[in-house]
Amino acid sequence: LDDPGLDIAAGEEFLQEVFQILLEEGVKKSTDVTQKVCDWKEPQELRELLDLELRSDGEGQEQLLQRCRDVLRLSVHTGHPRFFNQLFSGLDHHALAGRFLTETLNTSPYTYEVAPVLVLMEEQVLAKLRELVGWSSGDGIFAPGGSISNMLAMNVARFQRFPESRSRGNWDLPRLGLFASQESHYSILKGAALLGIGTDNVHLVRTDERGKMIPEELEKEIQRVKAEGSEPLFVCATSGTTVLGAFDPLEAIADICARHRLWLHVDAAWGGSALLSPQLRHLLAGIHRSDSVTWNPHKLLMVGLQCSAFLLRDSSGLLQRCHGVGASYLFQRDKFYDVSLDTGDKSPQCGRRADGLKLWILWKAVGTRGLGWRVERAFAATRYLLEQMKRREGFQLVMEPEFINLCFWFIPPSLRDQDSSPEFWDKVGKVAPAIKEKMIRRGSMMVGYQPHGSRVNFFRQIITNPAVTLQDLDFFLDEIQELGWNL
């Protein structure tokens, strides 16, 4: 024990080599439009290439460096300008620097004692997000993804109405009713299961042809649930649904929630960043009337996974009362500093990533206007792609997009003269999977597809990366046409 158990010099030398690999392979090459989005390998082939077995003895530095290169080379490059597959994409250098800092510091922002800088940053970022929602005060915490943020909303809503649920559980509670649209995120059902409320008590409200919740149908569902003897508790409105990008009418929903005294939560994980744009924030008109909001900057703002804020209008300490247990080895009340800065007890987590740091650095780098510009640029790119699709044969819109989700079918020439029959649509539904397999094996780009209700598989094209150019968008259309031409 007289000497350190680590070779510090060798470790630093290794890190210098790894950082060079990260810069060359993970940043430069993976965002280079001339490179592949992915170098596809079948699972067994990939297992053999990676040599995943963990052995008794360690490996040398050169072999480890090659392992690092292989991880980067054989992974999907989500920062590539032609990765359109998810609601997140792109690589921001400032946010990435924040992620490096977070990992290097390796601390949890549960107490000011061990994370003074990070706690204050988190406080500032959450306050700024609340300000954009339209609240002058409130509370909040960062959570590991939008699903958990939505679950926190459900838990806080239950505690606010039934404080005894924290100690007694659900035994003494009436049967609760939760309401969300048919287009809502599946985390609402998961949250009901996790919290013991039960998925049968989540009532999915009908939507219109654009995927927006119909307020009159919400009113009917609430009345029906009341008549059945259940206790309506919670309404989740969605600002930017996952598939169609729909924004529920928040003002009308807020009126209903106020009339029935229900908790209104807005899942703005996807669409919340529209609040940064003066041109687009009207999509979330009425969000200031909500009780809580989920907002994922790791999506449209390109902050990097993960960065999900749970925002609360209440400023009375509800979040702390709901989740806090005051562990005496962490949250001592007799510390020498202001213990209100020990915010970790607001979260169900103990160890927690400092997800606010990368957003703080990005915000410092580009400012509120710069973040808003990114949203507007993504919207403009979607409009360009939309107009180009209308000029090309074979592209058929699912609907005119309201936001950045562009949903469409590609109809190959062999199907274009056929009648719109069930057999025709059955064939169309097989086109998107076939095209996607070809593009992934080629490594040219990635785009998502899915069925939706009675609609067969269609593509869902998402642009969030500011590195995307008109050339990339034209390439996207050309590639779809080429890969689907002979199907």
CSV table of C-alpha atoms in Angstrom, one decimal:
chain,number,residue,atom,x,y,z
A,1,LEU,CA,0.0,0.0,0.0
A,2,ASP,CA,3.0,2.3,0.0
A,3,ASP,CA,2.5,3.0,-3.8
A,4,PRO,CA,-0.6,3.8,-5.8
A,5,GLY,CA,-2.5,0.8,-7.2
A,6,LEU,CA,-2.8,2.5,-10.6
A,7,ASP,CA,-0.1,3.4,-13.1
A,8,ILE,CA,-1.1,7.1,-13.4
A,9,ALA,CA,1.4,7.9,-16.2
A,10,ALA,CA,0.4,5.0,-18.3
A,11,GLY,CA,-3.3,5.8,-17.8
A,12,GLU,CA,-2.8,9.4,-18.9
A,13,GLU,CA,-0.8,8.2,-22.0
A,14,PHE,CA,-3.7,5.8,-22.8
A,15,LEU,CA,-6.3,8.6,-22.5
A,16,GLN,CA,-4.3,10.9,-24.8
A,17,GLU,CA,-4.4,8.1,-27.4
A,18,VAL,CA,-8.1,7.5,-26.8
A,19,PHE,CA,-8.9,11.2,-27.2
A,20,GLN,CA,-7.1,11.2,-30.5
A,21,ILE,CA,-9.2,8.2,-31.6
A,22,LEU,CA,-12.4,9.9,-30.4
A,23,LEU,CA,-11.6,13.0,-32.4
A,24,GLU,CA,-10.6,11.2,-35.6
A,25,GLU,CA,-13.0,8.3,-35.6
A,26,GLY,CA,-15.8,9.4,-33.3
A,27,VAL,CA,-16.2,13.0,-34.3
A,28,LYS,CA,-14.6,13.7,-37.7
A,29,LYS,CA,-15.3,10.4,-39.5
A,30,SER,CA,-18.7,9.7,-38.0
A,31,THR,CA,-20.0,13.1,-39.0
A,32,ASP,CA,-18.4,13.1,-42.5
A,33,VAL,CA,-21.1,12.8,-45.1
A,34,THR,CA,-18.7,10.8,-47.4
A,35,GLN,CA,-18.5,8.1,-44.8
A,36,LYS,CA,-21.1,5.4,-44.1
A,37,VAL,CA,-23.8,5.9,-41.5
A,38,CYS,CA,-23.2,2.3,-40.4
A,39,ASP,CA,-21.0,-0.6,-41.4
A,40,TRP,CA,-23.6,-3.3,-40.9
A,41,LYS,CA,-22.6,-6.7,-39.6
A,42,GLU,CA,-24.8,-9.6,-38.7
A,43,PRO,CA,-24.8,-10.4,-35.0
A,44,GLN,CA,-22.6,-13.5,-35.1
A,45,GLU,CA,-20.1,-11.8,-37.4
A,46,LEU,CA,-20.0,-8.8,-35.1
A,47,ARG,CA,-19.5,-11.0,-32.0
A,48,GLU,CA,-16.4,-12.5,-33.7
A,49,LEU,CA,-15.0,-9.2,-34.8
A,50,LEU,CA,-15.3,-7.7,-31.4
A,51,ASP,CA,-14.0,-10.7,-29.4
A,52,LEU,CA,-16.5,-9.9,-26.5
A,53,GLU,CA,-15.2,-12.6,-24.1
A,54,LEU,CA,-13.9,-11.4,-20.8
A,55,ARG,CA,-10.8,-13.2,-19.6
A,56,SER,CA,-8.8,-13.7,-16.5
A,57,ASP,CA,-5.9,-11.5,-17.6
A,58,GLY,CA,-6.0,-8.0,-19.1
A,59,GLU,CA,-4.8,-6.8,-22.5
A,60,GLY,CA,-2.1,-4.5,-23.6
A,61,GLN,CA,-2.5,-0.9,-24.5
A,62,GLU,CA,-2.4,-1.3,-28.3
A,63,GLN,CA,-5.0,-4.0,-28.2
A,64,LEU,CA,-7.2,-1.9,-26.0
A,65,LEU,CA,-6.8,1.1,-28.4
A,66,GLN,CA,-7.9,-1.1,-31.3
A,67,ARG,CA,-11.0,-2.1,-29.2
A,68,CYS,CA,-11.8,1.6,-29.0
A,69,ARG,CA,-11.5,2.0,-32.7
A,70,ASP,CA,-13.7,-1.0,-33.3
A,71,VAL,CA,-16.4,0.3,-31.1
A,72,LEU,CA,-16.5,3.5,-33.0
A,73,ARG,CA,-16.1,2.0,-36.5
A,74,LEU,CA,-18.8,-0.7,-36.0
A,75,SER,CA,-21.4,1.4,-34.2
A,76,VAL,CA,-24.2,3.4,-35.9
A,77,HIS,CA,-23.0,7.0,-36.4
A,78,THR,CA,-25.9,9.0,-35.1
A,79,GLY,CA,-24.0,12.2,-35.7
A,80,HIS,CA,-24.0,11.6,-39.4
A,81,PRO,CA,-25.9,14.1,-41.5
A,82,ARG,CA,-27.9,11.2,-43.1
A,83,PHE,CA,-29.0,9.6,-39.9
A,84,PHE,CA,-32.7,10.4,-39.8
A,85,ASN,CA,-33.8,7.4,-37.7
A,86,GLN,CA,-34.7,8.8,-34.3
A,87,LEU,CA,-35.9,11.9,-32.6
A,88,PHE,CA,-32.3,12.5,-31.7
A,89,SER,CA,-29.4,12.9,-34.1
A,90,GLY,CA,-26.3,15.0,-34.8
A,91,LEU,CA,-23.3,15.9,-32.7
A,92,ASP,CA,-22.7,19.3,-31.1
A,93,HIS,CA,-19.1,19.9,-30.1
A,94,HIS,CA,-19.9,22.1,-27.2
A,95,ALA,CA,-22.4,19.7,-25.7
A,96,LEU,CA,-20.0,16.9,-26.2
A,97,ALA,CA,-17.4,18.8,-24.3
A,98,GLY,CA,-19.9,19.0,-21.5
A,99,ARG,CA,-20.4,15.2,-21.6
A,100,PHE,CA,-16.6,14.8,-21.3
A,101,LEU,CA,-16.6,17.1,-18.3
A,102,THR,CA,-19.5,15.2,-16.6
A,103,GLU,CA,-17.8,11.8,-17.1
A,104,THR,CA,-14.4,13.1,-15.9
A,105,LEU,CA,-15.9,14.7,-12.7
A,106,ASN,CA,-17.8,11.5,-12.0
A,107,THR,CA,-20.0,12.9,-9.3
A,108,SER,CA,-23.7,13.0,-8.5
A,109,PRO,CA,-25.5,16.4,-8.2
A,110,TYR,CA,-27.5,15.2,-5.2
A,111,THR,CA,-25.6,17.5,-2.8
A,112,TYR,CA,-23.8,20.8,-3.1
A,113,GLU,CA,-21.1,19.2,-1.0
A,114,VAL,CA,-19.9,16.9,-3.8
A,115,ALA,CA,-21.1,18.8,-6.8
A,116,PRO,CA,-21.2,22.6,-6.1
A,117,VAL,CA,-20.7,23.8,-9.6
A,118,LEU,CA,-23.1,21.2,-11.1
A,119,VAL,CA,-25.9,21.9,-8.6
A,120,LEU,CA,-25.9,25.6,-9.4
A,121,MET,CA,-25.8,24.9,-13.1
A,122,GLU,CA,-28.8,22.6,-12.8
A,123,GLU,CA,-30.7,25.2,-10.8
A,124,GLN,CA,-30.1,27.8,-13.5
A,125,VAL,CA,-31.0,25.6,-16.5
A,126,LEU,CA,-34.2,24.4,-14.9
A,127,ALA,CA,-35.2,27.9,-14.0
A,128,LYS,CA,-34.6,29.0,-17.7
A,129,LEU,CA,-36.7,26.1,-19.0
A,130,ARG,CA,-39.5,27.0,-16.6
A,131,GLU,CA,-39.3,30.6,-17.8
A,132,LEU,CA,-39.8,29.4,-21.4
A,133,VAL,CA,-42.8,27.4,-20.3
A,134,GLY,CA,-44.2,30.6,-18.8
A,135,TRP,CA,-43.7,30.1,-15.1
A,136,SER,CA,-42.0,32.7,-12.9
A,137,SER,CA,-41.3,30.1,-10.2
A,138,GLY,CA,-41.5,26.4,-9.6
A,139,ASP,CA,-39.3,23.3,-9.2
A,140,GLY,CA,-37.9,20.5,-11.2
A,141,ILE,CA,-35.2,17.8,-11.6
A,142,PHE,CA,-33.4,16.1,-14.4
A,143,ALA,CA,-34.4,12.5,-15.0
A,144,PRO,CA,-33.0,9.6,-17.0
A,145,GLY,CA,-35.2,10.1,-20.0
A,146,GLY,CA,-38.7,11.3,-20.9
A,147,SER,CA,-40.4,8.1,-19.8
A,148,ILE,CA,-39.1,8.6,-16.2
A,149,SER,CA,-40.1,12.3,-16.3
A,150,ASN,CA,-43.6,11.3,-17.2
A,151,MET,CA,-43.7,8.7,-14.4
A,152,LEU,CA,-42.5,11.4,-12.0
A,153,ALA,CA,-45.5,13.5,-13.0
A,154,MET,CA,-47.9,10.7,-12.3
A,155,ASN,CA,-46.3,10.0,-8.9
A,156,VAL,CA,-46.3,13.7,-7.9
A,157,ALA,CA,-50.0,14.1,-9.0
A,158,ARG,CA,-51.0,11.1,-6.9
A,159,PHE,CA,-49.1,12.4,-3.9
A,160,GLN,CA,-50.6,15.8,-4.2
A,161,ARG,CA,-54.2,14.5,-4.2
A,162,PHE,CA,-53.5,11.6,-1.8
A,163,PRO,CA,-50.5,12.4,0.4
A,164,GLU,CA,-51.2,9.2,2.4
A,165,SER,CA,-50.3,7.1,-0.7
A,166,ARG,CA,-46.7,7.7,0.1
A,167,SER,CA,-46.8,5.8,3.4
A,168,ARG,CA,-49.8,3.5,2.9
A,169,GLY,CA,-49.5,2.7,-0.8
A,170,ASN,CA,-52.6,2.2,-2.9
A,171,TRP,CA,-54.5,0.2,-0.4
A,172,ASP,CA,-56.7,3.0,0.9
A,173,LEU,CA,-57.1,4.9,-2.4
A,174,PRO,CA,-60.0,4.8,-4.7
A,175,ARG,CA,-59.6,3.4,-8.2
A,176,LEU,CA,-57.7,6.2,-10.0
A,177,GLY,CA,-58.2,7.2,-13.6
A,178,LEU,CA,-55.5,8.5,-15.9
A,179,PHE,CA,-56.2,10.0,-19.3
A,180,ALA,CA,-53.9,10.4,-22.3
A,181,SER,CA,-54.5,10.5,-26.1
A,182,GLN,CA,-54.3,7.5,-28.3
A,183,GLU,CA,-51.1,9.0,-29.7
A,184,SER,CA,-49.5,9.5,-26.3
A,185,HIS,CA,-46.2,7.9,-25.4
A,186,TYR,CA,-46.2,4.4,-24.2
A,187,SER,CA,-44.5,5.5,-21.0
A,188,ILE,CA,-47.9,6.5,-19.6
A,189,LEU,CA,-48.9,2.8,-19.6
A,190,LYS,CA,-45.5,1.8,-18.2
A,191,GLY,CA,-45.8,4.4,-15.5
A,192,ALA,CA,-49.3,3.2,-14.5
A,193,ALA,CA,-47.9,-0.4,-14.2
A,194,LEU,CA,-44.8,0.7,-12.3
A,195,LEU,CA,-46.8,2.8,-9.8
A,196,GLY,CA,-49.4,0.2,-9.1
A,197,ILE,CA,-52.2,2.2,-10.7
A,198,GLY,CA,-52.7,-0.4,-13.4
A,199,THR,CA,-52.7,-0.1,-17.1
A,200,ASP,CA,-56.5,-0.8,-17.2
A,201,ASN,CA,-56.9,2.6,-15.5
A,202,VAL,CA,-55.2,4.5,-18.3
A,203,HIS,CA,-58.0,5.7,-20.6
A,204,LEU,CA,-56.8,6.6,-24.1
A,205,VAL,CA,-58.8,9.5,-25.5
A,206,ARG,CA,-59.7,9.5,-29.2
A,207,THR,CA,-57.7,11.8,-31.5
A,208,ASP,CA,-58.6,13.6,-34.7
A,209,GLU,CA,-57.3,12.8,-38.1
A,210,ARG,CA,-54.0,14.7,-37.3
A,211,GLY,CA,-53.4,12.8,-34.1
A,212,LYS,CA,-54.5,15.5,-31.7
A,213,MET,CA,-56.5,14.8,-28.6
A,214,ILE,CA,-60.2,15.7,-29.0
A,215,PRO,CA,-61.2,17.8,-25.9
A,216,GLU,CA,-64.9,16.7,-26.2
A,217,GLU,CA,-63.8,13.1,-26.1
A,218,LEU,CA,-61.7,13.8,-23.0
A,219,GLU,CA,-64.7,15.3,-21.3
A,220,LYS,CA,-66.8,12.2,-22.2
A,221,GLU,CA,-64.1,9.8,-20.9
A,222,ILE,CA,-63.8,11.7,-17.6
A,223,GLN,CA,-67.6,11.6,-17.1
A,224,ARG,CA,-67.7,7.9,-18.0
A,225,VAL,CA,-64.9,7.1,-15.5
A,226,LYS,CA,-66.7,9.0,-12.8
A,227,ALA,CA,-69.9,7.2,-13.5
A,228,GLU,CA,-68.1,3.9,-13.1
A,229,GLY,CA,-67.0,4.9,-9.6
A,230,SER,CA,-63.4,5.7,-10.3
A,231,GLU,CA,-61.5,8.9,-9.3
A,232,PRO,CA,-60.1,10.9,-12.3
A,233,LEU,CA,-56.7,12.1,-11.3
A,234,PHE,CA,-54.3,13.0,-14.1
A,235,VAL,CA,-54.4,14.1,-17.8
A,236,CYS,CA,-51.4,13.8,-20.0
A,237,ALA,CA,-51.5,16.1,-23.0
A,238,THR,CA,-48.8,15.6,-25.7
A,239,SER,CA,-46.9,18.4,-27.4
A,240,GLY,CA,-45.2,16.6,-30.3
A,241,THR,CA,-46.4,13.0,-30.6
A,242,THR,CA,-43.7,10.5,-31.4
A,243,VAL,CA,-45.0,9.3,-34.8
A,244,LEU,CA,-47.2,12.1,-36.3
A,245,GLY,CA,-45.7,15.1,-34.4
A,246,ALA,CA,-49.1,16.2,-33.2
A,247,PHE,CA,-49.7,18.9,-30.6
A,248,ASP,CA,-52.8,18.5,-28.4
A,249,PRO,CA,-54.9,21.7,-27.9
A,250,LEU,CA,-53.6,22.7,-24.5
A,251,GLU,CA,-56.0,25.6,-23.8
A,252,ALA,CA,-59.1,23.5,-24.2
A,253,ILE,CA,-57.6,20.6,-22.2
A,254,ALA,CA,-56.6,22.9,-19.5
A,255,ASP,CA,-60.1,24.2,-19.2
A,256,ILE,CA,-61.4,20.7,-18.7
A,257,CYS,CA,-58.7,19.9,-16.1
A,258,ALA,CA,-59.6,23.1,-14.2
A,259,ARG,CA,-63.3,22.2,-14.2
A,260,HIS,CA,-62.7,18.7,-12.9
A,261,ARG,CA,-59.7,19.7,-10.7
A,262,LEU,CA,-57.4,17.3,-12.5
A,263,TRP,CA,-53.6,17.4,-12.7
A,264,LEU,CA,-52.5,18.5,-16.2
A,265,HIS,CA,-49.2,17.2,-17.3
A,266,VAL,CA,-47.7,18.1,-20.8
A,267,ASP,CA,-45.4,15.6,-22.3
A,268,ALA,CA,-43.3,18.0,-24.4
A,269,ALA,CA,-40.4,15.7,-24.6
A,270,TRP,CA,-40.2,16.1,-28.4
A,271,GLY,CA,-42.0,19.4,-29.1
A,272,GLY,CA,-40.9,21.4,-26.0
A,273,SER,CA,-38.0,22.9,-27.8
A,274,ALA,CA,-40.4,24.8,-30.1
A,275,LEU,CA,-40.8,27.2,-27.1
A,276,LEU,CA,-37.4,28.6,-28.1
A,277,SER,CA,-38.7,29.8,-31.4
A,278,PRO,CA,-40.9,32.9,-31.7
A,279,GLN,CA,-42.2,31.4,-34.9
A,280,LEU,CA,-43.2,28.0,-33.5
A,281,ARG,CA,-44.0,28.5,-29.8
A,282,HIS,CA,-47.7,29.0,-30.7
A,283,LEU,CA,-47.8,25.2,-31.1
A,284,LEU,CA,-47.7,24.9,-27.3
A,285,ALA,CA,-50.2,27.7,-26.5
A,286,GLY,CA,-51.5,27.1,-23.0
A,287,ILE,CA,-48.6,25.1,-21.7
A,288,HIS,CA,-48.2,27.7,-18.9
A,289,ARG,CA,-51.5,26.4,-17.4
A,290,SER,CA,-50.1,22.9,-16.9
A,291,ASP,CA,-49.0,21.5,-13.5
A,292,SER,CA,-45.9,19.8,-14.9
A,293,VAL,CA,-44.0,19.4,-18.1
A,294,THR,CA,-41.5,16.9,-19.6
A,295,TRP,CA,-39.0,18.4,-21.9
A,296,ASN,CA,-36.1,16.5,-23.6
A,297,PRO,CA,-33.3,18.8,-24.8
A,298,HIS,CA,-31.4,15.7,-25.9
A,299,LYS,CA,-33.8,15.5,-28.9
A,300,LEU,CA,-34.3,18.6,-31.0
A,301,LEU,CA,-31.5,20.6,-29.3
A,302,MET,CA,-28.9,18.0,-30.0
A,303,VAL,CA,-27.6,18.1,-26.4
A,304,GLY,CA,-26.8,14.4,-26.4
A,305,LEU,CA,-28.3,11.5,-24.5
A,306,GLN,CA,-29.5,11.8,-22.0
A,307,CYS,CA,-31.1,15.1,-21.0
A,308,SER,CA,-34.7,15.1,-19.8
A,309,ALA,CA,-36.1,17.8,-17.6
A,310,PHE,CA,-39.1,17.3,-15.3
A,311,LEU,CA,-40.6,20.7,-14.6
A,312,LEU,CA,-43.1,21.5,-11.9
A,313,ARG,CA,-45.2,24.7,-11.5
A,314,ASP,CA,-45.5,24.1,-7.7
A,315,SER,CA,-43.0,26.0,-5.6
A,316,SER,CA,-44.1,24.7,-2.2
A,317,GLY,CA,-41.7,21.8,-2.0
A,318,LEU,CA,-44.1,19.2,-3.4
A,319,LEU,CA,-41.3,17.3,-5.2
A,320,GLN,CA,-39.3,17.0,-2.0
A,321,ARG,CA,-42.3,15.9,0.1
A,322,CYS,CA,-43.2,13.3,-2.5
A,323,HIS,CA,-39.8,11.7,-2.9
A,324,GLY,CA,-37.6,12.7,0.0
A,325,VAL,CA,-36.7,10.4,2.8
A,326,GLY,CA,-33.8,12.5,4.3
A,327,ALA,CA,-31.0,9.9,4.4
A,328,SER,CA,-28.9,11.1,7.2
A,329,TYR,CA,-25.6,10.1,5.6
A,330,LEU,CA,-26.3,12.4,2.7
A,331,PHE,CA,-28.7,15.1,3.7
A,332,GLN,CA,-27.5,16.2,7.1
A,333,ARG,CA,-29.4,19.2,8.3
A,334,ASP,CA,-26.5,20.7,10.3
A,335,LYS,CA,-24.1,21.3,7.4
A,336,PHE,CA,-22.2,24.5,7.3
A,337,TYR,CA,-23.8,25.7,4.0
A,338,ASP,CA,-27.3,26.3,2.7
A,339,VAL,CA,-28.8,22.8,2.7
A,340,SER,CA,-31.6,23.8,0.3
A,341,LEU,CA,-29.0,23.3,-2.4
A,342,ASP,CA,-28.9,19.6,-1.5
A,343,THR,CA,-31.6,18.8,-4.1
A,344,GLY,CA,-31.0,15.1,-4.6
A,345,ASP,CA,-33.9,14.0,-2.3
A,346,LYS,CA,-36.3,15.4,-4.8
A,347,SER,CA,-35.5,12.5,-7.1
A,348,PRO,CA,-36.3,8.8,-6.7
A,349,GLN,CA,-32.7,8.3,-7.7
A,350,CYS,CA,-29.7,8.4,-5.5
A,351,GLY,CA,-26.8,8.5,-7.9
A,352,ARG,CA,-27.7,10.8,-10.7
A,353,ARG,CA,-25.9,12.1,-13.8
A,354,ALA,CA,-25.3,15.8,-14.1
A,355,ASP,CA,-27.3,16.1,-17.3
A,356,GLY,CA,-27.7,19.9,-17.0
A,357,LEU,CA,-24.0,20.6,-17.6
A,358,LYS,CA,-23.9,19.8,-21.3
A,359,LEU,CA,-27.1,21.9,-21.9
A,360,TRP,CA,-25.6,24.8,-19.9
A,361,ILE,CA,-22.4,24.8,-22.0
A,362,LEU,CA,-24.4,24.6,-25.2
A,363,TRP,CA,-26.7,27.4,-24.1
A,364,LYS,CA,-23.7,29.5,-23.2
A,365,ALA,CA,-22.1,28.8,-26.6
A,366,VAL,CA,-25.1,29.7,-28.9
A,367,GLY,CA,-27.5,31.5,-26.6
A,368,THR,CA,-31.3,31.3,-26.6
A,369,ARG,CA,-31.5,32.7,-30.1
A,370,GLY,CA,-29.1,30.1,-31.4
A,371,LEU,CA,-31.1,27.3,-29.9
A,372,GLY,CA,-34.3,28.7,-31.4
A,373,TRP,CA,-32.5,29.0,-34.8
A,374,ARG,CA,-31.7,25.3,-34.7
A,375,VAL,CA,-35.4,24.5,-34.2
A,376,GLU,CA,-36.4,26.8,-37.0
A,377,ARG,CA,-33.8,25.4,-39.3
A,378,ALA,CA,-35.0,21.8,-38.7
A,379,PHE,CA,-38.6,23.0,-39.4
A,380,ALA,CA,-37.4,24.7,-42.7
A,381,ALA,CA,-35.6,21.6,-43.8
A,382,THR,CA,-38.7,19.6,-43.3
A,383,ARG,CA,-40.7,22.1,-45.4
A,384,TYR,CA,-38.1,21.9,-48.2
A,385,LEU,CA,-38.3,18.1,-48.2
A,386,LEU,CA,-42.1,18.2,-48.2
A,387,GLU,CA,-42.2,20.5,-51.3
A,388,GLN,CA,-39.6,18.3,-53.1
A,389,MET,CA,-41.6,15.2,-52.3
A,390,LYS,CA,-44.7,16.8,-53.9
A,391,ARG,CA,-42.8,17.2,-57.1
A,392,ARG,CA,-41.6,13.6,-57.4
A,393,GLU,CA,-43.5,10.6,-58.5
A,394,GLY,CA,-44.0,7.8,-56.0
A,395,PHE,CA,-44.0,9.8,-52.8
A,396,GLN,CA,-47.3,9.9,-51.0
A,397,LEU,CA,-47.8,11.8,-47.7
A,398,VAL,CA,-49.6,10.3,-44.8
A,399,MET,CA,-50.6,13.9,-43.9
A,400,GLU,CA,-49.2,17.4,-44.1
A,401,PRO,CA,-46.8,17.7,-41.2
A,402,GLU,CA,-47.4,20.3,-38.5
A,403,PHE,CA,-43.9,20.1,-37.1
A,404,ILE,CA,-40.8,18.1,-38.0
A,405,ASN,CA,-42.2,14.6,-38.4
A,406,LEU,CA,-42.5,13.9,-42.1
A,407,CYS,CA,-44.5,10.7,-42.7
A,408,PHE,CA,-44.8,9.2,-46.2
A,409,TRP,CA,-45.1,6.1,-48.3
A,410,PHE,CA,-43.0,5.4,-51.3
A,411,ILE,CA,-45.0,3.6,-54.1
A,412,PRO,CA,-42.7,1.7,-56.5
A,413,PRO,CA,-43.5,2.0,-60.2
A,414,SER,CA,-44.8,-1.6,-60.2
A,415,LEU,CA,-47.6,-0.6,-57.9
A,416,ARG,CA,-48.5,2.8,-59.2
A,417,ASP,CA,-51.2,1.7,-61.7
A,418,GLN,CA,-52.9,-0.6,-59.2
A,419,ASP,CA,-56.2,0.3,-57.5
A,420,SER,CA,-56.2,1.3,-53.9
A,421,SER,CA,-57.3,-2.1,-52.5
A,422,PRO,CA,-56.4,-4.1,-49.4
A,423,GLU,CA,-54.0,-6.1,-51.5
A,424,PHE,CA,-52.4,-2.9,-52.8
A,425,TRP,CA,-51.8,-1.6,-49.3
A,426,ASP,CA,-50.5,-4.9,-48.2
A,427,LYS,CA,-47.9,-4.7,-50.9
A,428,VAL,CA,-47.1,-1.0,-50.0
A,429,GLY,CA,-46.6,-2.1,-46.4
A,430,LYS,CA,-43.7,-4.3,-47.4
A,431,VAL,CA,-41.9,-1.5,-49.3
A,432,ALA,CA,-40.5,0.5,-46.3
A,433,PRO,CA,-38.9,-2.5,-44.6
A,434,ALA,CA,-37.4,-3.7,-47.9
A,435,ILE,CA,-35.9,-0.2,-48.6
A,436,LYS,CA,-34.6,0.2,-45.1
A,437,GLU,CA,-32.8,-3.2,-45.2
A,438,LYS,CA,-31.1,-2.1,-48.5
A,439,MET,CA,-30.0,1.3,-47.1
A,440,ILE,CA,-28.6,-0.2,-43.9
A,441,ARG,CA,-26.7,-2.9,-45.7
A,442,ARG,CA,-25.4,-0.2,-48.0
A,443,GLY,CA,-24.7,2.1,-45.1
A,444,SER,CA,-26.0,5.1,-47.0
A,445,MET,CA,-28.5,6.5,-44.5
A,446,MET,CA,-31.0,5.5,-41.8
A,447,VAL,CA,-34.7,6.4,-41.5
A,448,GLY,CA,-37.4,5.0,-39.4
A,449,TYR,CA,-40.7,3.3,-40.4
A,450,GLN,CA,-43.8,1.9,-38.7
A,451,PRO,CA,-47.4,0.9,-39.1
A,452,HIS,CA,-49.9,3.2,-37.5
A,453,GLY,CA,-53.5,2.3,-36.7
A,454,SER,CA,-55.0,1.0,-40.0
A,455,ARG,CA,-52.1,2.5,-42.0
A,456,VAL,CA,-49.5,0.1,-43.3
A,457,ASN,CA,-45.8,0.8,-42.8
A,458,PHE,CA,-44.7,4.3,-43.8
A,459,PHE,CA,-41.4,6.2,-43.4
A,460,ARG,CA,-41.1,8.8,-40.6
A,461,GLN,CA,-38.3,11.2,-41.6
A,462,ILE,CA,-36.9,13.3,-38.7
A,463,ILE,CA,-34.4,16.2,-39.2
A,464,THR,CA,-32.8,17.6,-36.1
A,465,ASN,CA,-29.1,17.9,-37.1
A,466,PRO,CA,-28.0,21.4,-38.2
A,467,ALA,CA,-25.3,19.8,-40.3
A,468,VAL,CA,-27.9,18.5,-42.7
A,469,THR,CA,-27.8,20.4,-46.0
A,470,LEU,CA,-30.0,20.6,-49.1
A,471,GLN,CA,-27.7,18.1,-50.7
A,472,ASP,CA,-28.4,15.6,-48.0
A,473,LEU,CA,-32.1,16.1,-48.4
A,474,ASP,CA,-32.0,15.6,-52.1
A,475,PHE,CA,-29.8,12.6,-51.6
A,476,PHE,CA,-32.4,11.2,-49.2
A,477,LEU,CA,-35.1,11.4,-51.9
A,478,ASP,CA,-32.8,10.0,-54.6
A,479,GLU,CA,-31.8,7.1,-52.4
A,480,ILE,CA,-35.4,6.2,-51.5
A,481,GLN,CA,-36.3,6.2,-55.2
A,482,GLU,CA,-33.3,4.2,-56.3
A,483,LEU,CA,-33.6,1.5,-53.6
A,484,GLY,CA,-37.4,1.2,-54.1
A,485,TRP,CA,-37.5,1.4,-57.8
A,486,ASN,CA,-37.6,-2.3,-58.6
A,487,LEU,CA,-39.6,-3.5,-55.7
